[in-house]
Short mmCIF file of C-alpha atoms in Angstrom, two decimals:
data_model
loop_
_atom_site.label_atom_id
_atom_site.label_comp_id
_atom_site.label_asym_id
_atom_site.label_seq_id
_atom_site.Cartn_x
_atom_site.Cartn_y
_atom_site.Cartn_z
CA MET R 1 0.06 -0.06 -0.15
CA THR R 2 1.32 3.54 -0.89
CA LYS R 3 0.04 6.53 0.96
CA ILE R 4 -1.59 9.23 -1.58
CA THR R 5 -3.02 12.37 -0.58
CA PHE R 6 -6.18 13.66 -2.88
CA ILE R 7 -7.26 17.40 -2.48
CA GLU R 8 -10.94 17.79 -3.28
CA PRO R 9 -12.05 20.98 -5.28
CA GLN R 10 -13.18 22.71 -2.05
CA GLY R 11 -9.77 21.95 -0.25
CA ALA R 12 -10.65 18.90 1.64
CA LYS R 13 -7.87 16.68 1.92
CA VAL R 14 -8.33 12.61 1.77
CA GLU R 15 -5.55 10.26 2.64
CA ILE R 16 -5.68 6.93 1.27
CA ASP R 17 -3.79 4.05 1.39
CA VAL R 18 -3.87 2.93 -2.13
CA ILE R 19 -2.94 -0.78 -3.53
CA ASN R 20 -0.06 -0.88 -5.51
CA GLY R 21 -0.81 -1.21 -8.88
CA TRP R 22 -4.26 0.61 -8.82
CA THR R 23 -4.61 3.69 -10.80
CA LEU R 24 -4.97 7.46 -9.23
CA MET R 25 -8.48 7.14 -10.74
CA GLN R 26 -9.23 3.81 -9.19
CA ALA R 27 -8.03 5.01 -5.91
CA ALA R 28 -10.02 8.25 -5.92
CA THR R 29 -13.28 6.71 -7.52
CA SER R 30 -13.48 3.68 -4.94
CA HIS R 31 -13.05 5.99 -2.11
CA GLY R 32 -15.81 8.73 -2.99
CA VAL R 33 -13.26 11.68 -3.88
CA GLU R 34 -15.07 14.65 -4.97
CA GLY R 35 -13.60 16.40 -7.97
CA ILE R 36 -13.41 13.10 -10.28
CA GLU R 37 -15.69 11.83 -12.56
CA ALA R 38 -14.10 9.03 -14.67
CA GLU R 39 -16.85 8.55 -17.43
CA CYS R 40 -14.80 6.26 -19.48
CA GLY R 41 -14.07 4.12 -16.70
CA GLY R 42 -10.03 4.23 -17.38
CA SER R 43 -9.20 3.94 -21.07
CA CYS R 44 -7.86 7.27 -21.67
CA ALA R 45 -11.04 8.45 -23.54
CA CYS R 46 -12.80 11.10 -21.73
CA ALA R 47 -10.25 13.62 -19.45
CA THR R 48 -12.82 13.55 -16.53
CA CYS R 49 -9.91 11.90 -14.36
CA HIS R 50 -8.09 15.25 -15.05
CA CYS R 51 -5.73 15.91 -12.17
CA TYR R 52 -2.74 18.13 -10.88
CA VAL R 53 0.14 16.22 -9.42
CA GLU R 54 2.23 17.91 -6.70
CA GLY R 55 5.28 17.32 -4.73
CA GLU R 56 8.51 15.95 -5.22
CA GLN R 57 7.29 12.15 -6.19
CA ALA R 58 5.48 13.62 -8.82
CA THR R 59 9.21 14.18 -10.56
CA ARG R 60 9.15 10.20 -10.21
CA LEU R 61 6.09 9.80 -12.40
CA PRO R 62 6.89 8.12 -16.02
CA ALA R 63 5.99 10.77 -18.71
CA PRO R 64 2.62 10.97 -20.25
CA SER R 65 1.90 8.92 -23.72
CA ASN R 66 0.93 10.75 -26.69
CA ASP R 67 -2.75 9.36 -26.03
CA GLU R 68 -2.83 10.94 -22.79
CA LEU R 69 -1.37 14.61 -24.08
CA GLU R 70 -3.94 14.49 -26.80
CA MET R 71 -6.67 13.71 -23.87
CA LEU R 72 -5.27 16.61 -21.95
CA ASP R 73 -6.05 19.00 -24.72
CA ASN R 74 -9.81 18.46 -23.76
CA VAL R 75 -9.97 19.22 -20.03
CA ALA R 76 -12.74 21.45 -18.69
CA ALA R 77 -10.46 23.03 -16.35
CA GLU R 78 -7.15 24.93 -16.74
CA ARG R 79 -4.59 22.77 -17.97
CA LEU R 80 -1.25 23.35 -16.10
CA PRO R 81 2.31 21.58 -16.48
CA ASN R 82 1.36 19.34 -13.79
CA SER R 83 -2.02 18.25 -15.44
CA ARG R 84 -2.26 14.41 -15.59
CA LEU R 85 -4.97 11.91 -15.98
CA GLY R 86 -5.60 9.75 -13.05
CA CYS R 87 -6.35 6.76 -15.30
CA GLN R 88 -2.74 6.57 -16.52
CA ILE R 89 -0.91 6.84 -13.53
CA ARG R 90 -0.17 3.62 -11.84
CA VAL R 91 0.58 3.46 -8.14
CA THR R 92 3.81 2.14 -6.81
CA PRO R 93 5.92 2.31 -3.67
CA TYR R 94 7.97 5.16 -5.07
CA LEU R 95 5.08 7.61 -4.98
CA GLU R 96 4.60 7.23 -1.55
CA GLY R 97 3.46 10.97 -0.24
CA LEU R 98 2.30 12.02 -3.65
CA VAL R 99 -0.42 14.82 -3.84
CA VAL R 100 -3.16 15.02 -6.17
CA ARG R 101 -5.37 17.78 -6.44
CA MET R 102 -8.56 17.70 -8.04
CA PRO R 103 -9.60 20.65 -10.47
CA GLU R 104 -12.74 22.66 -10.25
CA ALA R 105 -14.40 20.97 -12.92
CA GLN R 106 -14.28 17.88 -15.06
CA SER R 107 -16.74 18.47 -17.71
#
């Protein structure tokens, strides 16, 4: 298990012990984190699991794929340099302490 902190749109922090191998989207939806819709169920086809990854652990993430970058062009909230799709990030022990901030809007 890896501890990830999600920050909901209104600022509430939700700390979750995430099963390694799960995606950030799976962790957020299974624990009722507000601010994520995940309409496509994790197939990188909707951009409604858009999130902002923060903290030094964010530098440990693999680069986004071309498909993810293309979907990030369609996000509802502002796209920032640290914008990612939660369905494309698999949790590993190296991400212990990662902070994931949810945007104000997904659609």
